[in-house]
GROMACS .gro file of C-alpha atoms in nm:
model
  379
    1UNK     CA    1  -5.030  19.803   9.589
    2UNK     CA    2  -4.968  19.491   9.884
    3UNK     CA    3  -4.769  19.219   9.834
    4UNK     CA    4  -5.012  18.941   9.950
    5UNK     CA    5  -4.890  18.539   9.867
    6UNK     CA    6  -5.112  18.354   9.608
    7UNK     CA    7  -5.255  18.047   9.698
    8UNK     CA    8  -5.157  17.781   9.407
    9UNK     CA    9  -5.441  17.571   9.255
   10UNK     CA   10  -5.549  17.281   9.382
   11UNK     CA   11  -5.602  17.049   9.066
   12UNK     CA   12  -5.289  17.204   8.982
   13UNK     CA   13  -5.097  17.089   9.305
   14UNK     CA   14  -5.274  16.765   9.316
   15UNK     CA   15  -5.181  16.697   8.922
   16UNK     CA   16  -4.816  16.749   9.040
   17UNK     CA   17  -4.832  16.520   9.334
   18UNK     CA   18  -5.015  16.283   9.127
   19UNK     CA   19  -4.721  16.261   8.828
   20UNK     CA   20  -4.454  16.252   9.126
   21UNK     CA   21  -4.620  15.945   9.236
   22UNK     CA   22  -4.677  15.823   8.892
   23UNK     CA   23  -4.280  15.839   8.869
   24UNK     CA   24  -4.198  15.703   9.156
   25UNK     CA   25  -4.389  15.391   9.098
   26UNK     CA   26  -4.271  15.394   8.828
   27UNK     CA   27  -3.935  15.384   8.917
   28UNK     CA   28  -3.945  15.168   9.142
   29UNK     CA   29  -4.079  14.928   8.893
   30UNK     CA   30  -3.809  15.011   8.630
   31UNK     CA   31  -3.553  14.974   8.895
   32UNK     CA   32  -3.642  14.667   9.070
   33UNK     CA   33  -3.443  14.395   8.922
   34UNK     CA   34  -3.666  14.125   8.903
   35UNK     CA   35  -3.939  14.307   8.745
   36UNK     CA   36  -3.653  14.472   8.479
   37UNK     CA   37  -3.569  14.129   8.420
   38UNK     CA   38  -3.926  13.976   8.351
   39UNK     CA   39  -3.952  14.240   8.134
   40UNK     CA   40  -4.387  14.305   8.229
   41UNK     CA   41  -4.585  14.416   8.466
   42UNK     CA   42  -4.713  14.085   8.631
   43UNK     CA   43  -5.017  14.209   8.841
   44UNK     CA   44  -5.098  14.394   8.484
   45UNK     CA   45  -5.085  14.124   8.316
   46UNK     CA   46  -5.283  13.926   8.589
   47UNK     CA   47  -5.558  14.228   8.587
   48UNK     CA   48  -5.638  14.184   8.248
   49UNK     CA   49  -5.634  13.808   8.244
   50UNK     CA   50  -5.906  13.848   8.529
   51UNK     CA   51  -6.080  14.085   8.315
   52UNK     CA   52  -6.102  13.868   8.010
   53UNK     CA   53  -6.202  13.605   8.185
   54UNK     CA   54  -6.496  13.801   8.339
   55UNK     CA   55  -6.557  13.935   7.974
   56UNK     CA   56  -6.574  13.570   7.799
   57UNK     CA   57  -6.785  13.446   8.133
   58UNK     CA   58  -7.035  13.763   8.040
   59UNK     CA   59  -7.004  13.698   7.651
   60UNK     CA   60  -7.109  13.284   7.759
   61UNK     CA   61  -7.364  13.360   7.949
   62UNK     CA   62  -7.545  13.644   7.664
   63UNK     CA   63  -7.480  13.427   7.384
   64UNK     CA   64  -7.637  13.138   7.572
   65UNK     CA   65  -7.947  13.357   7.637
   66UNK     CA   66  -7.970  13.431   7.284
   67UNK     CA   67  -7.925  13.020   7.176
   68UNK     CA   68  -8.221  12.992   7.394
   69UNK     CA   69  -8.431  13.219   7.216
   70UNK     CA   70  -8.370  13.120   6.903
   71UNK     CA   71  -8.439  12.782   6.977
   72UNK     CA   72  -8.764  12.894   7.133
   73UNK     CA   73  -8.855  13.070   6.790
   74UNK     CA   74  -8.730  12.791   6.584
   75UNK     CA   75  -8.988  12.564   6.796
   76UNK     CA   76  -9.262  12.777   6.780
   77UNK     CA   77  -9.191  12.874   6.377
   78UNK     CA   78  -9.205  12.442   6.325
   79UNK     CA   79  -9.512  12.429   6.523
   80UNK     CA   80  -9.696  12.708   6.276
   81UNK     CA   81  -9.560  12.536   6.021
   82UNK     CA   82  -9.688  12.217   6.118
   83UNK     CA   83 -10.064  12.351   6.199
   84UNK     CA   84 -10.011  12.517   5.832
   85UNK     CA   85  -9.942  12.209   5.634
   86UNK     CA   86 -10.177  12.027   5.829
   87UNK     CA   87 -10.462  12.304   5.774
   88UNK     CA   88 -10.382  12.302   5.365
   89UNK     CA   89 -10.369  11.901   5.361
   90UNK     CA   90 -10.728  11.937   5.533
   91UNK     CA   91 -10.840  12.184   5.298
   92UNK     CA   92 -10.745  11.964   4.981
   93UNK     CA   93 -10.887  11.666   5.146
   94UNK     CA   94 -11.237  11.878   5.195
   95UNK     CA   95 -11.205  11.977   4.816
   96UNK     CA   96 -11.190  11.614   4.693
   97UNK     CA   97 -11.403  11.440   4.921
   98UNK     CA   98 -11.663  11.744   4.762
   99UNK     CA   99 -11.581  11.666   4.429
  100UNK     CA  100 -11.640  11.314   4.464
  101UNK     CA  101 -11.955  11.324   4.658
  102UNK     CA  102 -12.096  11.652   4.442
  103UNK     CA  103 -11.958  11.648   4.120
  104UNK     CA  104 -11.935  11.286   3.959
  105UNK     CA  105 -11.915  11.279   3.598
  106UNK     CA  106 -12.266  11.117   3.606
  107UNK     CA  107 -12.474  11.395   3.746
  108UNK     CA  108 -12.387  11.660   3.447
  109UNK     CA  109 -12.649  11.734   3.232
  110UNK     CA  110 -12.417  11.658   2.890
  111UNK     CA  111 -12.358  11.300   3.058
  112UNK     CA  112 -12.585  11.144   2.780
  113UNK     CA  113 -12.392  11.308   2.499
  114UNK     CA  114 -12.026  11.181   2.665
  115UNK     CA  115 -12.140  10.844   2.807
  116UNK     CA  116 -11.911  10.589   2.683
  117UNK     CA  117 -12.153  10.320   2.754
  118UNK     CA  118 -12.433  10.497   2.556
  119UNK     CA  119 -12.433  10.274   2.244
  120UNK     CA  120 -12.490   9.927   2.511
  121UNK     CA  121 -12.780  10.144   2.699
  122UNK     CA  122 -12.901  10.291   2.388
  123UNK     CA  123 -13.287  10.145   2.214
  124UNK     CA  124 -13.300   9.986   1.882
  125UNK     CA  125 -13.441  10.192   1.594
  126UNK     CA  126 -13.761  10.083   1.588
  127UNK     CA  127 -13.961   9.974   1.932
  128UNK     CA  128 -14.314   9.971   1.738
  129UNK     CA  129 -14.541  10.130   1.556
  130UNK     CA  130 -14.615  10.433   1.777
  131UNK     CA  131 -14.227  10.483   1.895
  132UNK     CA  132 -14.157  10.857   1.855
  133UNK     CA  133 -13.800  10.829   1.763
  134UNK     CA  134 -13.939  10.713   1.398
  135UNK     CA  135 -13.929  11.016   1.151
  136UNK     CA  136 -14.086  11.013   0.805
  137UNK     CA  137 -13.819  10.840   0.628
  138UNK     CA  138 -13.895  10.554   0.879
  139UNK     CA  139 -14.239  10.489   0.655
  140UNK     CA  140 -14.404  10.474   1.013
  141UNK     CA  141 -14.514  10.823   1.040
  142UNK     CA  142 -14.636  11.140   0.834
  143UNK     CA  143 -14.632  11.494   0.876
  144UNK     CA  144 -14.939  11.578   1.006
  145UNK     CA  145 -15.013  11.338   1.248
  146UNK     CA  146 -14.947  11.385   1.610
  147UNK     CA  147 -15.102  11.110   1.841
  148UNK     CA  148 -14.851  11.132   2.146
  149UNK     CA  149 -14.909  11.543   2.190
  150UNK     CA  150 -15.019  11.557   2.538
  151UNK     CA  151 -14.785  11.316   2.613
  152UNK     CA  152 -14.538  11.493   2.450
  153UNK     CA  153 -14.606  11.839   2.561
  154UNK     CA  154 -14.627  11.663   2.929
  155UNK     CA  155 -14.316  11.558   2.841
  156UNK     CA  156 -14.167  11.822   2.771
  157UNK     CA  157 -14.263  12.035   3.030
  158UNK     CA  158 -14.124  11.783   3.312
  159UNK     CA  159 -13.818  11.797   3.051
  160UNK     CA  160 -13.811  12.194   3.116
  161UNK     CA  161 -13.920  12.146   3.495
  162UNK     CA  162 -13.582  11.910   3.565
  163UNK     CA  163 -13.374  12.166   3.328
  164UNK     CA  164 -13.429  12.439   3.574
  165UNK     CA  165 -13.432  12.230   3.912
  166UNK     CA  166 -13.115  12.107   3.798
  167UNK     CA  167 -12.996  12.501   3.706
  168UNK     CA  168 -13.114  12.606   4.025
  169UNK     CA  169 -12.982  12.320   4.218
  170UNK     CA  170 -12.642  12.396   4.031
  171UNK     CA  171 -12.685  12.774   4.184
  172UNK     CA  172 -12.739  12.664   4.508
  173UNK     CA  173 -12.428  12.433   4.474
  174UNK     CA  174 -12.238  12.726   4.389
  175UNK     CA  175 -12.305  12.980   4.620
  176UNK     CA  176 -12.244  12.768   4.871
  177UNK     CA  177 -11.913  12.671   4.782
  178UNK     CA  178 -11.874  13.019   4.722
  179UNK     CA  179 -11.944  13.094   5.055
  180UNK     CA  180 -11.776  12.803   5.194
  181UNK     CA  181 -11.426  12.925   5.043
  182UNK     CA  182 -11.522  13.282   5.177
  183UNK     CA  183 -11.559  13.126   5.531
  184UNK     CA  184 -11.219  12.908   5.492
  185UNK     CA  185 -11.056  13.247   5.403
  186UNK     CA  186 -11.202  13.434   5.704
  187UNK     CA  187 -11.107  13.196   5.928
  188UNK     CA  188 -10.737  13.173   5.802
  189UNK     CA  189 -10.720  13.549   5.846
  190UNK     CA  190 -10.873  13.523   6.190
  191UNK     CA  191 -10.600  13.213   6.255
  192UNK     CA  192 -10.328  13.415   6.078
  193UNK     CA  193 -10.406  13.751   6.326
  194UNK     CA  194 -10.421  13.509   6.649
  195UNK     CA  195 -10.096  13.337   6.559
  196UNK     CA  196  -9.931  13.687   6.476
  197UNK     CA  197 -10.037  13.810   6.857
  198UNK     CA  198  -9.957  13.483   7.012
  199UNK     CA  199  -9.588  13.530   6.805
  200UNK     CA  200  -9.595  13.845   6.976
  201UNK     CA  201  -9.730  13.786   7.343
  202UNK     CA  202  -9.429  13.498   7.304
  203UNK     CA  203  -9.180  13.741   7.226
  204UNK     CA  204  -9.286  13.926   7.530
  205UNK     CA  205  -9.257  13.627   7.769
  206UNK     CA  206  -8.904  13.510   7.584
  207UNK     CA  207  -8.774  13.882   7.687
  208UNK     CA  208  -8.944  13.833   8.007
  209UNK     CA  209  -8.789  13.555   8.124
  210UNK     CA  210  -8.485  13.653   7.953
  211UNK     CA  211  -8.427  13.971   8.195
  212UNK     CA  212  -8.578  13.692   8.482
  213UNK     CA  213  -8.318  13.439   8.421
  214UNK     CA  214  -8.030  13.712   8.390
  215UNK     CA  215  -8.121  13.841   8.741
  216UNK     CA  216  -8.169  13.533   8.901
  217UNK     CA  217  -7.858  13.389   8.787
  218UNK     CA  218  -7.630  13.668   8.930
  219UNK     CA  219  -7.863  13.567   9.285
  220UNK     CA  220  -7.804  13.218   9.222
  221UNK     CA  221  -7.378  13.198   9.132
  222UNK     CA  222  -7.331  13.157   9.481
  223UNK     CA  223  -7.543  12.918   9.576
  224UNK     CA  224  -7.471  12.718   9.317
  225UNK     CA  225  -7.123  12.690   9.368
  226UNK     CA  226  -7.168  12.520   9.713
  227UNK     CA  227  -7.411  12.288   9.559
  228UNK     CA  228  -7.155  12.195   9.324
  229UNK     CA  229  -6.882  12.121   9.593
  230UNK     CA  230  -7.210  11.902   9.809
  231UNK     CA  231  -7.330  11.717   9.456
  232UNK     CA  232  -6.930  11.635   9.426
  233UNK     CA  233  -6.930  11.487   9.763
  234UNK     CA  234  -7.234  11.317   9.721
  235UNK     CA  235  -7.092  11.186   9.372
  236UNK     CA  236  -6.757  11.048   9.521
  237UNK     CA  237  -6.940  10.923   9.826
  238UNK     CA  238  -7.185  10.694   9.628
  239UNK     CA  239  -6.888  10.600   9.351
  240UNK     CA  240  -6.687  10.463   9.689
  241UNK     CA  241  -7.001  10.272   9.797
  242UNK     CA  242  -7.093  10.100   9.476
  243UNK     CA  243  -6.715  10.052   9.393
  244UNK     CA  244  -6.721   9.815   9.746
  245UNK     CA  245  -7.044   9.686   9.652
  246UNK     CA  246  -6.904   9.585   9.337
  247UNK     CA  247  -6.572   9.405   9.455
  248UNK     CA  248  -6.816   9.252   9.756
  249UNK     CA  249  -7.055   9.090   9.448
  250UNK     CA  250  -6.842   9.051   9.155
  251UNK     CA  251  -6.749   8.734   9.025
  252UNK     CA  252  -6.368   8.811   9.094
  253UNK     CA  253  -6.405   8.768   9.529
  254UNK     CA  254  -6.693   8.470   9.435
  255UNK     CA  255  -6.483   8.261   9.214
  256UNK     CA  256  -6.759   8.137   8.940
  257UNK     CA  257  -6.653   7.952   8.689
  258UNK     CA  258  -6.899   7.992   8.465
  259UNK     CA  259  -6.796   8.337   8.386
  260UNK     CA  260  -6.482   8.218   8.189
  261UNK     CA  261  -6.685   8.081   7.897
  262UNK     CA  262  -6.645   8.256   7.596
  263UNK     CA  263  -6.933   8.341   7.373
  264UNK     CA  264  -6.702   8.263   7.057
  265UNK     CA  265  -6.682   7.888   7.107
  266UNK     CA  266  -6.640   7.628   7.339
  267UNK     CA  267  -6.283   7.603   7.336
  268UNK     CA  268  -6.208   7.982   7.411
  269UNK     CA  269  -6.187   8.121   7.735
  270UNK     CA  270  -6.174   8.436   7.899
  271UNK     CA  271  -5.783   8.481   8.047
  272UNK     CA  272  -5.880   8.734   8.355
  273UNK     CA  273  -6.115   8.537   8.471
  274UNK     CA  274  -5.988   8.156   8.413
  275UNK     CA  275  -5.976   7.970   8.677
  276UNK     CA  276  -5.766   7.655   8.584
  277UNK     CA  277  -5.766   7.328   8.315
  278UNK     CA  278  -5.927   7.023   8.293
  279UNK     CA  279  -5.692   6.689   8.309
  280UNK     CA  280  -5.758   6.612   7.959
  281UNK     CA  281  -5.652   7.001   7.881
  282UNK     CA  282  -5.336   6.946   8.057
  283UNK     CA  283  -5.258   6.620   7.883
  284UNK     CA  284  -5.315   6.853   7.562
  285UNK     CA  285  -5.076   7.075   7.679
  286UNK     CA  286  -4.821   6.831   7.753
  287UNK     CA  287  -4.799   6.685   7.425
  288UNK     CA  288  -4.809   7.019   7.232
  289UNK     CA  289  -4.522   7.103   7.487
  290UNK     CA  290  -4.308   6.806   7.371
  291UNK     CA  291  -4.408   6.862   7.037
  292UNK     CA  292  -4.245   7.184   7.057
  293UNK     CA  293  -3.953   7.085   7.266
  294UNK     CA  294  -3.863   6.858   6.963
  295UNK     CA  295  -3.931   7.140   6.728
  296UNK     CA  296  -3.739   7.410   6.976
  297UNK     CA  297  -3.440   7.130   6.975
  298UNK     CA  298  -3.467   7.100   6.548
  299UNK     CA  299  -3.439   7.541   6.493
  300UNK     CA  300  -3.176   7.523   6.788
  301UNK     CA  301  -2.991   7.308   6.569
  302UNK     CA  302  -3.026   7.510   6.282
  303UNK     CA  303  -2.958   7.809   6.443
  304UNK     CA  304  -2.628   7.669   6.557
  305UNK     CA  305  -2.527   7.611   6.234
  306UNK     CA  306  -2.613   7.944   6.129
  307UNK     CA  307  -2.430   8.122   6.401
  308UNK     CA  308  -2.132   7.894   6.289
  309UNK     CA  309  -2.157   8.077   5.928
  310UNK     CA  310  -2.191   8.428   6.095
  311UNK     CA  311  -1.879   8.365   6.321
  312UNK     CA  312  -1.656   8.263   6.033
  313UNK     CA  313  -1.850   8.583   5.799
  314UNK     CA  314  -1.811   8.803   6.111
  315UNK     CA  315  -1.435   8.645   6.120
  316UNK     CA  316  -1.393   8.813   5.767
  317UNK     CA  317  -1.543   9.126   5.790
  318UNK     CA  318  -1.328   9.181   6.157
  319UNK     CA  319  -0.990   9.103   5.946
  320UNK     CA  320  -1.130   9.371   5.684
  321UNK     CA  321  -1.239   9.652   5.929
  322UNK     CA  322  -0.898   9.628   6.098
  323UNK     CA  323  -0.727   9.711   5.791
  324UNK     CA  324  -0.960   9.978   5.704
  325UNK     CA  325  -0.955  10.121   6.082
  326UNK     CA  326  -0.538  10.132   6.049
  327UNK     CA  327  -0.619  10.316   5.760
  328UNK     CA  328  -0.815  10.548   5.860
  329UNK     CA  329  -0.618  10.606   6.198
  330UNK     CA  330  -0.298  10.723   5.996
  331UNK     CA  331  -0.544  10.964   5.849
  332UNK     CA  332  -0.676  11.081   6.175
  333UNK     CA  333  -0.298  11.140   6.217
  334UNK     CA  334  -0.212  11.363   5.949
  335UNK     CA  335  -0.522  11.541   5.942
  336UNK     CA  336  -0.443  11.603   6.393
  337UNK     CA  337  -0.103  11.736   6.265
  338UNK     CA  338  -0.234  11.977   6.018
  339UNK     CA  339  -0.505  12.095   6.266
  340UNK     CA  340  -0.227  12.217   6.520
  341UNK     CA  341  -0.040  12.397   6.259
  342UNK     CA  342  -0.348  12.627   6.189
  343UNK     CA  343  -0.450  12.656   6.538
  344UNK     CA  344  -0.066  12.768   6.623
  345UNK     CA  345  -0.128  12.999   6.357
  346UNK     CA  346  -0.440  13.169   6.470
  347UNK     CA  347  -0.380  13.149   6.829
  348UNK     CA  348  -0.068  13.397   6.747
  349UNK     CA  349  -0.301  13.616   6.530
  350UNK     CA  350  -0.555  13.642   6.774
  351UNK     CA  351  -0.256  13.724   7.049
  352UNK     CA  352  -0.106  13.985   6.820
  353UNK     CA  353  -0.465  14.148   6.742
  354UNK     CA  354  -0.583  14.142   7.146
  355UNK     CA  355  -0.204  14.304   7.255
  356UNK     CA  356  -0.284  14.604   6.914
  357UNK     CA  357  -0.625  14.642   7.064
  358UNK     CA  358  -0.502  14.693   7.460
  359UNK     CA  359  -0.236  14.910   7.366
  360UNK     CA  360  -0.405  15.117   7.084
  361UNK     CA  361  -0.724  15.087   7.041
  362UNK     CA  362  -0.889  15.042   7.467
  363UNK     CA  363  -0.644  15.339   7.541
  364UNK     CA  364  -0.924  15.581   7.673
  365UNK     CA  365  -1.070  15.378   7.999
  366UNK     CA  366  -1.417  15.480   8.144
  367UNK     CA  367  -1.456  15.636   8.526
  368UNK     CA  368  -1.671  15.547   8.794
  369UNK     CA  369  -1.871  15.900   8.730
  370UNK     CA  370  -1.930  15.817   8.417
  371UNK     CA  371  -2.095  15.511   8.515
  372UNK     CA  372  -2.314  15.749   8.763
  373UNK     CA  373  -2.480  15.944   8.519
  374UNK     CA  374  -2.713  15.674   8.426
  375UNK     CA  375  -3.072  15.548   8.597
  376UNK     CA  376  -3.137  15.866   8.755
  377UNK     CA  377  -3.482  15.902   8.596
  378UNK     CA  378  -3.727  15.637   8.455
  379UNK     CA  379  -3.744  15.778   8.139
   0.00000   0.00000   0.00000
């Protein structure tokens, strides 16, 4: 067989070359003695700041799209709501304006039998001879006679003829409430499946302009950043204008007087923007200032007096702190003396110990190739 040379592989080659760089950066890092004393990577650290700022702006800007669309759904949820309680309240309002225009206690057929007014409306037993209400016990009619029979049996029939118009009246009444509810329900489903597709054609437009908003907002960063910067010109353009406007028409540069009054009482003022005092204000002040001359002269007195007690109290205690500081200075002495005693005393121990630990102890003394053996990898 040939000897032929075999090529190495590539990843494997550039894996090499990439660790060899790897360690060299790394080393260079290690070894550089600002970063080893900083102890971390700055432009590492700076990187990831960068990044987590980027993250949080991202994070902002989704939750803020979210607020927005709940808020939209909370509005819409109140307006449903709304229409809801507003349809029910209608609905009541049908039922009892019904109830009082349809079906007063007056209009039942049992109304005679529960009418509290019935004994006041009611006829007395006996009207005359041919009232019908009188039985035989009455002694104004016997079995046998009947005088008022086609009256009665006319009667009677218009009696039978209003039962049933009222029955059939009552039916009517009925079904058409009947149907009336079944309409109010048919419309509230037909409300309730409009409401549930405009919930849902909402939803669509909130996602909509969701994605619209997103896009148009990574378009628009730019632009409004320079509008910022003009809008903060503009802002500390018109603030310089209306600040020399202001000086140019306040009452400070016109001196008017009338804006020292007070609105607490006549004789308060406003100090920053006083102006001066009257004559009889001055004269005011000049007695209240002798006033308190003589007063100032009466506590000066006083005080004087006082500071005569102090001196000869202060002339005491001065006698007494003397003592006590003599005292307390031979202390100082003997306690000085003692001190430099023990200090002798360790300074020799510590003299002793460091001349043992030269001569018996530091006897083996590192070389410079010892010292070379170190930082020759990063690891």
């Amino acid at each position: 067989m040939y000897k032929v040379d075999i090529q190495p592989d590539i990843k494997e080659a550039a894996a090499i070359e990439a660790r060899r760089n790897r360690e060299k950066q790394r080393q260079s890092r290690i070894f550089n003695a600002r970063y080893r004393t900083m102890g971390v990577d700055v432009e590492g650290l700076k990187t990831q700041v960068e990044e987590r700022k980027l993250r949080e702006i991202a994070e902002k800007r989704r939750d803020e799209a979210f607020d927005a669309d709940r808020v939209q759904c909370d509005k819409i949820a109140q307006m449903l709501e709304e229409e809801e309680r507003q349809r029910k309240k209608q609905l009541h309002q049908a039922v009892l304006d019904f109830r009082e225009r349809e079906q007063q206690p007056s209009m039942r057929r049992e109304w005679d039998i529960h009418d509290p007014e019935a004994a006041r409306k009611g006829h007395p037993a006996r009207v005359s001879d041919d009232d019908p209400r009188c039985g035989p016990s009455s002694m104004q009619r016997f079995a046998g006679e009947d005088l008022n029979a086609n009256a009665r049996q006319k009667l009677l029939k218009e009696q039978n003829k209003r039962i049933l118009e009222e029955q059939r009246s009552e039916r009517e009444k009925d079904l058409a409430d009947r149907k009336y509810a079944d309409s109010l329900e048919d419309k509230k489903r037909i409300e309730l499946d409009l409401r549930a597709l405009e919930l849902a054609r909402l939803e669509e437009e909130c996602r909509k302009a969701k994605a619209m908003a997103i896009a148009d907002f990574n378009r628009a960063q730019a632009a409004e950043v320079a509008e910022q910067q003009r809008l903060a010109q503009q802002r500390e353009q018109d603030n310089n204008y209306a600040e020399i406007y202001n000086h140019l028409t306040g009452d400070l540069l016109t001196e008017n007087p009338d804006i020292a009054k007070s609105l607490v009482g006549p004789h308060h003022v406003i100090t920053d923007r006083w102006k001066g005092m009257t004559s009889a204000e001055v004269e005011a002040v000049r007695k209240a200032q002798e006033e308190q001359c003589k007063e100032k002269q009466r506590l000066r007195e006083e005080e004087q007096q006082r500071e005569a007690e102090w001196d000869r109290q202060r002339e005491l205690a001065g006698r007494a702190a003397m003592e006590m500081e003599q005292q307390e200075q031979n202390f100082r002495q003997q306690l000085r003396k003692s001190l430099d005693a023990y200090n002798q005393d360790l300074a020799d121990a510590q003299k002793s110990n460091l001349q043992y630990m030269e001569k018996e102890v530091y006897s083996n003394v590192p070389t410079a190739q010892y010292h070379l053996q170190f930082n020759t990898s990063s690891r």
